[in-house]
mmCIF file with all atom_site columns, C-alpha atoms in Angstrom:
data_model
loop_
_atom_site.group_PDB
_atom_site.id
_atom_site.type_symbol
_atom_site.label_atom_id
_atom_site.label_alt_id
_atom_site.label_comp_id
_atom_site.label_asym_id
_atom_site.label_entity_id
_atom_site.label_seq_id
_atom_site.pdbx_PDB_ins_code
_atom_site.Cartn_x
_atom_site.Cartn_y
_atom_site.Cartn_z
_atom_site.occupancy
_atom_site.B_iso_or_equiv
_atom_site.pdbx_formal_charge
_atom_site.auth_seq_id
_atom_site.auth_comp_id
_atom_site.auth_asym_id
_atom_site.auth_atom_id
_atom_site.pdbx_PDB_model_num
ATOM 1   C CA . UNK A 1 1   ? -8.744  -86.228  -116.445 1.00 62.00 ? 1   UNK A CA 1
ATOM 2   C CA . UNK A 1 2   ? -8.298  -86.308  -112.673 1.00 71.00 ? 2   UNK A CA 1
ATOM 3   C CA . UNK A 1 3   ? -8.544  -89.356  -110.444 1.00 71.00 ? 3   UNK A CA 1
ATOM 4   C CA . UNK A 1 4   ? -11.948 -88.250  -109.164 1.00 76.00 ? 4   UNK A CA 1
ATOM 5   C CA . UNK A 1 5   ? -13.314 -87.830  -112.698 1.00 76.00 ? 5   UNK A CA 1
ATOM 6   C CA . UNK A 1 6   ? -12.052 -91.315  -113.611 1.00 73.00 ? 6   UNK A CA 1
ATOM 7   C CA . UNK A 1 7   ? -13.660 -92.746  -110.472 1.00 74.00 ? 7   UNK A CA 1
ATOM 8   C CA . UNK A 1 8   ? -16.980 -91.056  -111.333 1.00 79.00 ? 8   UNK A CA 1
ATOM 9   C CA . UNK A 1 9   ? -16.803 -92.426  -114.886 1.00 76.00 ? 9   UNK A CA 1
ATOM 10  C CA . UNK A 1 10  ? -16.201 -95.959  -113.605 1.00 75.00 ? 10  UNK A CA 1
ATOM 11  C CA . UNK A 1 11  ? -19.144 -95.626  -111.198 1.00 79.00 ? 11  UNK A CA 1
ATOM 12  C CA . UNK A 1 12  ? -21.379 -94.396  -114.021 1.00 80.00 ? 12  UNK A CA 1
ATOM 13  C CA . UNK A 1 13  ? -20.405 -97.326  -116.264 1.00 76.00 ? 13  UNK A CA 1
ATOM 14  C CA . UNK A 1 14  ? -20.932 -99.795  -113.427 1.00 77.00 ? 14  UNK A CA 1
ATOM 15  C CA . UNK A 1 15  ? -24.389 -98.323  -112.703 1.00 81.00 ? 15  UNK A CA 1
ATOM 16  C CA . UNK A 1 16  ? -25.408 -98.637  -116.372 1.00 77.00 ? 16  UNK A CA 1
ATOM 17  C CA . UNK A 1 17  ? -24.158 -102.223 -116.471 1.00 77.00 ? 17  UNK A CA 1
ATOM 18  C CA . UNK A 1 18  ? -26.022 -103.143 -113.257 1.00 82.00 ? 18  UNK A CA 1
ATOM 19  C CA . UNK A 1 19  ? -29.221 -101.538 -114.564 1.00 84.00 ? 19  UNK A CA 1
ATOM 20  C CA . UNK A 1 20  ? -29.024 -103.542 -117.780 1.00 79.00 ? 20  UNK A CA 1
ATOM 21  C CA . UNK A 1 21  ? -28.278 -106.749 -115.855 1.00 83.00 ? 21  UNK A CA 1
ATOM 22  C CA . UNK A 1 22  ? -31.456 -106.111 -113.836 1.00 87.00 ? 22  UNK A CA 1
ATOM 23  C CA . UNK A 1 23  ? -33.325 -105.545 -117.118 1.00 86.00 ? 23  UNK A CA 1
ATOM 24  C CA . UNK A 1 24  ? -32.030 -108.914 -118.375 1.00 87.00 ? 24  UNK A CA 1
ATOM 25  C CA . UNK A 1 25  ? -33.363 -110.696 -115.277 1.00 90.00 ? 25  UNK A CA 1
ATOM 26  C CA . UNK A 1 26  ? -36.753 -108.970 -115.642 1.00 90.00 ? 26  UNK A CA 1
ATOM 27  C CA . UNK A 1 27  ? -36.927 -109.802 -119.375 1.00 89.00 ? 27  UNK A CA 1
ATOM 28  C CA . UNK A 1 28  ? -36.072 -113.465 -118.730 1.00 91.00 ? 28  UNK A CA 1
ATOM 29  C CA . UNK A 1 29  ? -38.821 -113.657 -116.092 1.00 92.00 ? 29  UNK A CA 1
ATOM 30  C CA . UNK A 1 30  ? -41.326 -112.016 -118.449 1.00 91.00 ? 30  UNK A CA 1
ATOM 31  C CA . UNK A 1 31  ? -40.346 -114.452 -121.238 1.00 90.00 ? 31  UNK A CA 1
ATOM 32  C CA . UNK A 1 32  ? -40.936 -117.458 -118.979 1.00 91.00 ? 32  UNK A CA 1
ATOM 33  C CA . UNK A 1 33  ? -44.323 -115.984 -117.900 1.00 91.00 ? 33  UNK A CA 1
ATOM 34  C CA . UNK A 1 34  ? -45.313 -115.435 -121.540 1.00 90.00 ? 34  UNK A CA 1
ATOM 35  C CA . UNK A 1 35  ? -44.304 -118.989 -122.458 1.00 90.00 ? 35  UNK A CA 1
ATOM 36  C CA . UNK A 1 36  ? -46.475 -120.377 -119.675 1.00 91.00 ? 36  UNK A CA 1
ATOM 37  C CA . UNK A 1 37  ? -49.382 -118.141 -120.849 1.00 90.00 ? 37  UNK A CA 1
ATOM 38  C CA . UNK A 1 38  ? -48.926 -119.447 -124.407 1.00 89.00 ? 38  UNK A CA 1
ATOM 39  C CA . UNK A 1 39  ? -49.026 -123.044 -123.107 1.00 89.00 ? 39  UNK A CA 1
ATOM 40  C CA . UNK A 1 40  ? -52.253 -122.295 -121.197 1.00 89.00 ? 40  UNK A CA 1
ATOM 41  C CA . UNK A 1 41  ? -53.805 -120.618 -124.276 1.00 88.00 ? 41  UNK A CA 1
ATOM 42  C CA . UNK A 1 42  ? -52.885 -123.626 -126.455 1.00 88.00 ? 42  UNK A CA 1
ATOM 43  C CA . UNK A 1 43  ? -54.422 -126.030 -123.935 1.00 89.00 ? 43  UNK A CA 1
ATOM 44  C CA . UNK A 1 44  ? -57.608 -123.937 -123.922 1.00 88.00 ? 44  UNK A CA 1
ATOM 45  C CA . UNK A 1 45  ? -57.466 -123.850 -127.753 1.00 87.00 ? 45  UNK A CA 1
ATOM 46  C CA . UNK A 1 46  ? -57.538 -120.038 -127.714 1.00 86.00 ? 46  UNK A CA 1
ATOM 47  C CA . UNK A 1 47  ? -55.505 -119.248 -130.841 1.00 85.00 ? 47  UNK A CA 1
ATOM 48  C CA . UNK A 1 48  ? -56.044 -115.461 -130.658 1.00 87.00 ? 48  UNK A CA 1
ATOM 49  C CA . UNK A 1 49  ? -54.539 -115.290 -127.145 1.00 86.00 ? 49  UNK A CA 1
ATOM 50  C CA . UNK A 1 50  ? -51.700 -117.620 -128.167 1.00 86.00 ? 50  UNK A CA 1
ATOM 51  C CA . UNK A 1 51  ? -50.843 -115.391 -131.157 1.00 88.00 ? 51  UNK A CA 1
ATOM 52  C CA . UNK A 1 52  ? -50.997 -112.255 -128.979 1.00 89.00 ? 52  UNK A CA 1
ATOM 53  C CA . UNK A 1 53  ? -48.702 -113.806 -126.350 1.00 88.00 ? 53  UNK A CA 1
ATOM 54  C CA . UNK A 1 54  ? -46.293 -115.121 -129.000 1.00 88.00 ? 54  UNK A CA 1
ATOM 55  C CA . UNK A 1 55  ? -45.971 -111.609 -130.481 1.00 88.00 ? 55  UNK A CA 1
ATOM 56  C CA . UNK A 1 56  ? -45.228 -110.247 -127.000 1.00 89.00 ? 56  UNK A CA 1
ATOM 57  C CA . UNK A 1 57  ? -42.756 -113.098 -126.519 1.00 89.00 ? 57  UNK A CA 1
ATOM 58  C CA . UNK A 1 58  ? -40.840 -112.140 -129.685 1.00 89.00 ? 58  UNK A CA 1
ATOM 59  C CA . UNK A 1 59  ? -40.738 -108.483 -128.580 1.00 87.00 ? 59  UNK A CA 1
ATOM 60  C CA . UNK A 1 60  ? -39.357 -109.511 -125.172 1.00 88.00 ? 60  UNK A CA 1
ATOM 61  C CA . UNK A 1 61  ? -36.730 -111.732 -126.815 1.00 88.00 ? 61  UNK A CA 1
ATOM 62  C CA . UNK A 1 62  ? -35.578 -108.768 -128.949 1.00 86.00 ? 62  UNK A CA 1
ATOM 63  C CA . UNK A 1 63  ? -35.363 -106.594 -125.801 1.00 85.00 ? 63  UNK A CA 1
ATOM 64  C CA . UNK A 1 64  ? -33.399 -109.326 -124.026 1.00 86.00 ? 64  UNK A CA 1
ATOM 65  C CA . UNK A 1 65  ? -30.940 -109.507 -126.926 1.00 85.00 ? 65  UNK A CA 1
ATOM 66  C CA . UNK A 1 66  ? -30.469 -105.717 -126.820 1.00 81.00 ? 66  UNK A CA 1
ATOM 67  C CA . UNK A 1 67  ? -29.861 -105.754 -123.045 1.00 79.00 ? 67  UNK A CA 1
ATOM 68  C CA . UNK A 1 68  ? -27.318 -108.568 -123.395 1.00 80.00 ? 68  UNK A CA 1
ATOM 69  C CA . UNK A 1 69  ? -25.474 -106.685 -126.142 1.00 76.00 ? 69  UNK A CA 1
ATOM 70  C CA . UNK A 1 70  ? -25.341 -103.571 -123.961 1.00 71.00 ? 70  UNK A CA 1
ATOM 71  C CA . UNK A 1 71  ? -23.985 -105.514 -120.981 1.00 72.00 ? 71  UNK A CA 1
ATOM 72  C CA . UNK A 1 72  ? -21.393 -107.265 -123.150 1.00 71.00 ? 72  UNK A CA 1
ATOM 73  C CA . UNK A 1 73  ? -20.242 -103.924 -124.576 1.00 66.00 ? 73  UNK A CA 1
ATOM 74  C CA . UNK A 1 74  ? -19.288 -102.702 -121.077 1.00 60.00 ? 74  UNK A CA 1
ATOM 75  C CA . UNK A 1 75  ? -15.966 -104.425 -120.660 1.00 54.00 ? 75  UNK A CA 1
ATOM 76  C CA . UNK A 1 76  ? -14.633 -101.885 -118.209 1.00 50.00 ? 76  UNK A CA 1
ATOM 77  C CA . UNK A 1 77  ? -16.874 -102.619 -115.253 1.00 51.00 ? 77  UNK A CA 1
ATOM 78  C CA . UNK A 1 78  ? -14.547 -102.453 -112.269 1.00 52.00 ? 78  UNK A CA 1
ATOM 79  C CA . UNK A 1 79  ? -15.114 -104.053 -108.885 1.00 54.00 ? 79  UNK A CA 1
ATOM 80  C CA . UNK A 1 80  ? -12.742 -102.019 -106.703 1.00 58.00 ? 80  UNK A CA 1
ATOM 81  C CA . UNK A 1 81  ? -13.047 -99.808  -103.652 1.00 60.00 ? 81  UNK A CA 1
ATOM 82  C CA . UNK A 1 82  ? -12.461 -96.078  -104.032 1.00 60.00 ? 82  UNK A CA 1
ATOM 83  C CA . UNK A 1 83  ? -9.426  -96.178  -101.714 1.00 62.00 ? 83  UNK A CA 1
ATOM 84  C CA . UNK A 1 84  ? -7.774  -98.959  -103.728 1.00 60.00 ? 84  UNK A CA 1
ATOM 85  C CA . UNK A 1 85  ? -8.548  -97.121  -106.945 1.00 59.00 ? 85  UNK A CA 1
ATOM 86  C CA . UNK A 1 86  ? -6.922  -93.931  -105.674 1.00 61.00 ? 86  UNK A CA 1
ATOM 87  C CA . UNK A 1 87  ? -3.835  -95.883  -104.549 1.00 61.00 ? 87  UNK A CA 1
ATOM 88  C CA . UNK A 1 88  ? -3.315  -97.051  -108.139 1.00 60.00 ? 88  UNK A CA 1
ATOM 89  C CA . UNK A 1 89  ? -2.140  -93.569  -109.051 1.00 57.00 ? 89  UNK A CA 1
ATOM 90  C CA . UNK A 1 90  ? 0.983   -92.350  -107.290 1.00 52.00 ? 90  UNK A CA 1
ATOM 91  C CA . UNK A 1 91  ? 0.786   -89.087  -109.224 1.00 50.00 ? 91  UNK A CA 1
ATOM 92  C CA . UNK A 1 92  ? -1.924  -87.196  -111.021 1.00 53.00 ? 92  UNK A CA 1
ATOM 93  C CA . UNK A 1 93  ? -2.489  -88.145  -114.634 1.00 53.00 ? 93  UNK A CA 1
ATOM 94  C CA . UNK A 1 94  ? -2.128  -84.472  -115.497 1.00 55.00 ? 94  UNK A CA 1
ATOM 95  C CA . UNK A 1 95  ? 1.565   -84.444  -114.433 1.00 58.00 ? 95  UNK A CA 1
ATOM 96  C CA . UNK A 1 96  ? 3.571   -82.802  -117.231 1.00 62.00 ? 96  UNK A CA 1
ATOM 97  C CA . UNK A 1 97  ? 5.674   -85.152  -119.326 1.00 64.00 ? 97  UNK A CA 1
ATOM 98  C CA . UNK A 1 98  ? 8.981   -83.371  -118.696 1.00 66.00 ? 98  UNK A CA 1
ATOM 99  C CA . UNK A 1 99  ? 8.468   -83.586  -114.921 1.00 71.00 ? 99  UNK A CA 1
ATOM 100 C CA . UNK A 1 100 ? 7.644   -87.296  -115.083 1.00 70.00 ? 100 UNK A CA 1
ATOM 101 C CA . UNK A 1 101 ? 10.631  -87.964  -117.365 1.00 76.00 ? 101 UNK A CA 1
ATOM 102 C CA . UNK A 1 102 ? 12.950  -86.245  -114.851 1.00 79.00 ? 102 UNK A CA 1
ATOM 103 C CA . UNK A 1 103 ? 11.557  -88.458  -112.069 1.00 80.00 ? 103 UNK A CA 1
ATOM 104 C CA . UNK A 1 104 ? 12.090  -91.557  -114.198 1.00 80.00 ? 104 UNK A CA 1
ATOM 105 C CA . UNK A 1 105 ? 15.641  -90.486  -115.101 1.00 82.00 ? 105 UNK A CA 1
ATOM 106 C CA . UNK A 1 106 ? 16.496  -90.017  -111.406 1.00 85.00 ? 106 UNK A CA 1
ATOM 107 C CA . UNK A 1 107 ? 14.988  -93.394  -110.557 1.00 84.00 ? 107 UNK A CA 1
ATOM 108 C CA . UNK A 1 108 ? 16.884  -95.098  -113.394 1.00 83.00 ? 108 UNK A CA 1
ATOM 109 C CA . UNK A 1 109 ? 20.184  -93.525  -112.318 1.00 83.00 ? 109 UNK A CA 1
ATOM 110 C CA . UNK A 1 110 ? 19.674  -94.805  -108.761 1.00 84.00 ? 110 UNK A CA 1
ATOM 111 C CA . UNK A 1 111 ? 18.939  -98.314  -110.042 1.00 83.00 ? 111 UNK A CA 1
ATOM 112 C CA . UNK A 1 112 ? 22.032  -98.217  -112.285 1.00 83.00 ? 112 UNK A CA 1
ATOM 113 C CA . UNK A 1 113 ? 24.217  -97.210  -109.328 1.00 83.00 ? 113 UNK A CA 1
ATOM 114 C CA . UNK A 1 114 ? 22.796  -100.094 -107.270 1.00 83.00 ? 114 UNK A CA 1
ATOM 115 C CA . UNK A 1 115 ? 23.548  -102.441 -110.168 1.00 82.00 ? 115 UNK A CA 1
ATOM 116 C CA . UNK A 1 116 ? 27.149  -101.199 -110.402 1.00 80.00 ? 116 UNK A CA 1
ATOM 117 C CA . UNK A 1 117 ? 27.643  -101.793 -106.655 1.00 80.00 ? 117 UNK A CA 1
ATOM 118 C CA . UNK A 1 118 ? 26.279  -105.332 -107.012 1.00 79.00 ? 118 UNK A CA 1
ATOM 119 C CA . UNK A 1 119 ? 28.506  -106.020 -110.018 1.00 79.00 ? 119 UNK A CA 1
ATOM 120 C CA . UNK A 1 120 ? 31.584  -104.760 -108.133 1.00 78.00 ? 120 UNK A CA 1
ATOM 121 C CA . UNK A 1 121 ? 30.838  -107.123 -105.249 1.00 77.00 ? 121 UNK A CA 1
ATOM 122 C CA . UNK A 1 122 ? 30.308  -109.985 -107.712 1.00 75.00 ? 122 UNK A CA 1
ATOM 123 C CA . UNK A 1 123 ? 33.654  -109.171 -109.336 1.00 72.00 ? 123 UNK A CA 1
ATOM 124 C CA . UNK A 1 124 ? 35.404  -109.261 -105.956 1.00 74.00 ? 124 UNK A CA 1
ATOM 125 C CA . UNK A 1 125 ? 33.795  -112.630 -105.197 1.00 72.00 ? 125 UNK A CA 1
ATOM 126 C CA . UNK A 1 126 ? 34.887  -113.896 -108.608 1.00 68.00 ? 126 UNK A CA 1
ATOM 127 C CA . UNK A 1 127 ? 38.471  -112.805 -107.883 1.00 67.00 ? 127 UNK A CA 1
ATOM 128 C CA . UNK A 1 128 ? 38.410  -114.551 -104.494 1.00 68.00 ? 128 UNK A CA 1
ATOM 129 C CA . UNK A 1 129 ? 37.023  -117.678 -106.099 1.00 66.00 ? 129 UNK A CA 1
ATOM 130 C CA . UNK A 1 130 ? 39.651  -117.637 -108.846 1.00 62.00 ? 130 UNK A CA 1
ATOM 131 C CA . UNK A 1 131 ? 42.411  -117.273 -106.209 1.00 61.00 ? 131 UNK A CA 1
ATOM 132 C CA . UNK A 1 132 ? 41.140  -120.323 -104.326 1.00 61.00 ? 132 UNK A CA 1
ATOM 133 C CA . UNK A 1 133 ? 39.836  -122.208 -107.341 1.00 59.00 ? 133 UNK A CA 1
ATOM 134 C CA . UNK A 1 134 ? 42.527  -124.885 -107.422 1.00 60.00 ? 134 UNK A CA 1
ATOM 135 C CA . UNK A 1 135 ? 41.981  -125.770 -103.750 1.00 58.00 ? 135 UNK A CA 1
ATOM 136 C CA . UNK A 1 136 ? 38.224  -125.777 -104.236 1.00 55.00 ? 136 UNK A CA 1
ATOM 137 C CA . UNK A 1 137 ? 38.463  -127.979 -107.331 1.00 56.00 ? 137 UNK A CA 1
ATOM 138 C CA . UNK A 1 138 ? 40.835  -130.391 -105.612 1.00 55.00 ? 138 UNK A CA 1
ATOM 139 C CA . UNK A 1 139 ? 38.358  -130.858 -102.756 1.00 53.00 ? 139 UNK A CA 1
ATOM 140 C CA . UNK A 1 140 ? 35.481  -131.331 -105.194 1.00 51.00 ? 140 UNK A CA 1
ATOM 141 C CA . UNK A 1 141 ? 37.402  -133.846 -107.304 1.00 54.00 ? 141 UNK A CA 1
ATOM 142 C CA . UNK A 1 142 ? 38.376  -135.875 -104.268 1.00 52.00 ? 142 UNK A CA 1
ATOM 143 C CA . UNK A 1 143 ? 34.694  -136.130 -103.352 1.00 49.00 ? 143 UNK A CA 1
ATOM 144 C CA . UNK A 1 144 ? 35.097  -134.237 -100.107 1.00 49.00 ? 144 UNK A CA 1
ATOM 145 C CA . UNK A 1 145 ? 32.313  -131.821 -101.089 1.00 48.00 ? 145 UNK A CA 1
ATOM 146 C CA . UNK A 1 146 ? 28.811  -133.084 -101.833 1.00 47.00 ? 146 UNK A CA 1
ATOM 147 C CA . UNK A 1 147 ? 28.369  -130.835 -104.840 1.00 47.00 ? 147 UNK A CA 1
ATOM 148 C CA . UNK A 1 148 ? 28.860  -131.037 -108.562 1.00 46.00 ? 148 UNK A CA 1
ATOM 149 C CA . UNK A 1 149 ? 31.173  -128.219 -109.585 1.00 45.00 ? 149 UNK A CA 1
ATOM 150 C CA . UNK A 1 150 ? 31.117  -126.788 -113.104 1.00 48.00 ? 150 UNK A CA 1
ATOM 151 C CA . UNK A 1 151 ? 33.694  -124.028 -112.880 1.00 45.00 ? 151 UNK A CA 1
ATOM 152 C CA . UNK A 1 152 ? 33.767  -121.884 -116.050 1.00 51.00 ? 152 UNK A CA 1
ATOM 153 C CA . UNK A 1 153 ? 36.908  -122.039 -118.104 1.00 57.00 ? 153 UNK A CA 1
ATOM 154 C CA . UNK A 1 154 ? 39.459  -119.254 -117.803 1.00 57.00 ? 154 UNK A CA 1
ATOM 155 C CA . UNK A 1 155 ? 38.811  -117.831 -121.282 1.00 57.00 ? 155 UNK A CA 1
ATOM 156 C CA . UNK A 1 156 ? 35.120  -117.297 -120.557 1.00 56.00 ? 156 UNK A CA 1
ATOM 157 C CA . UNK A 1 157 ? 35.901  -115.700 -117.197 1.00 53.00 ? 157 UNK A CA 1
ATOM 158 C CA . UNK A 1 158 ? 38.473  -113.361 -118.763 1.00 57.00 ? 158 UNK A CA 1
ATOM 159 C CA . UNK A 1 159 ? 36.053  -112.459 -121.561 1.00 56.00 ? 159 UNK A CA 1
ATOM 160 C CA . UNK A 1 160 ? 33.383  -111.596 -118.987 1.00 54.00 ? 160 UNK A CA 1
ATOM 161 C CA . UNK A 1 161 ? 35.786  -109.452 -116.980 1.00 54.00 ? 161 UNK A CA 1
ATOM 162 C CA . UNK A 1 162 ? 37.202  -107.612 -120.021 1.00 56.00 ? 162 UNK A CA 1
ATOM 163 C CA . UNK A 1 163 ? 33.810  -106.943 -121.613 1.00 53.00 ? 163 UNK A CA 1
ATOM 164 C CA . UNK A 1 164 ? 32.340  -105.558 -118.388 1.00 51.00 ? 164 UNK A CA 1
ATOM 165 C CA . UNK A 1 165 ? 35.398  -103.842 -116.934 1.00 51.00 ? 165 UNK A CA 1
ATOM 166 C CA . UNK A 1 166 ? 33.777  -100.387 -116.800 1.00 50.00 ? 166 UNK A CA 1
ATOM 167 C CA . UNK A 1 167 ? 31.413  -101.673 -114.097 1.00 50.00 ? 167 UNK A CA 1
ATOM 168 C CA . UNK A 1 168 ? 34.267  -102.600 -111.800 1.00 48.00 ? 168 UNK A CA 1
ATOM 169 C CA . UNK A 1 169 ? 36.579  -99.589  -111.971 1.00 48.00 ? 169 UNK A CA 1
ATOM 170 C CA . UNK A 1 170 ? 36.993  -97.946  -108.579 1.00 42.00 ? 170 UNK A CA 1
#
């Protein structure tokens, strides 16, 4: 199914929903008119007219129920412009799977390489911090820095470095 076919389908569903919503409004108006006619017939003590109007009232209530069920069954009514709808799809839905999987693989490889670069820079920062850690901790303990320092213990840091070493190899 192409984008245009999907757009046409959405428009068709929206048109059906709007038509049934208009039918609901018309049925509600007709029901209120029939109720007022029944009240007038009862005041005039015209039982034949009251029975006739009450039968019509029941028929209108059944129609109203049907229209409401139809409107409630259309859950996919979309309020979106055609341009925004077309922007939702970067590629056609009919793109072959193997082609899309190649695109995703390339994208994933690029993200992995970015991640490795970030991890290498984090490792370098961690090394710099560990070289200056004693000076930093001395300043923090003496209250010369307005921060609360929770430096991880050496075992945890070494575990992190050893477990993730393959990220940091040059």
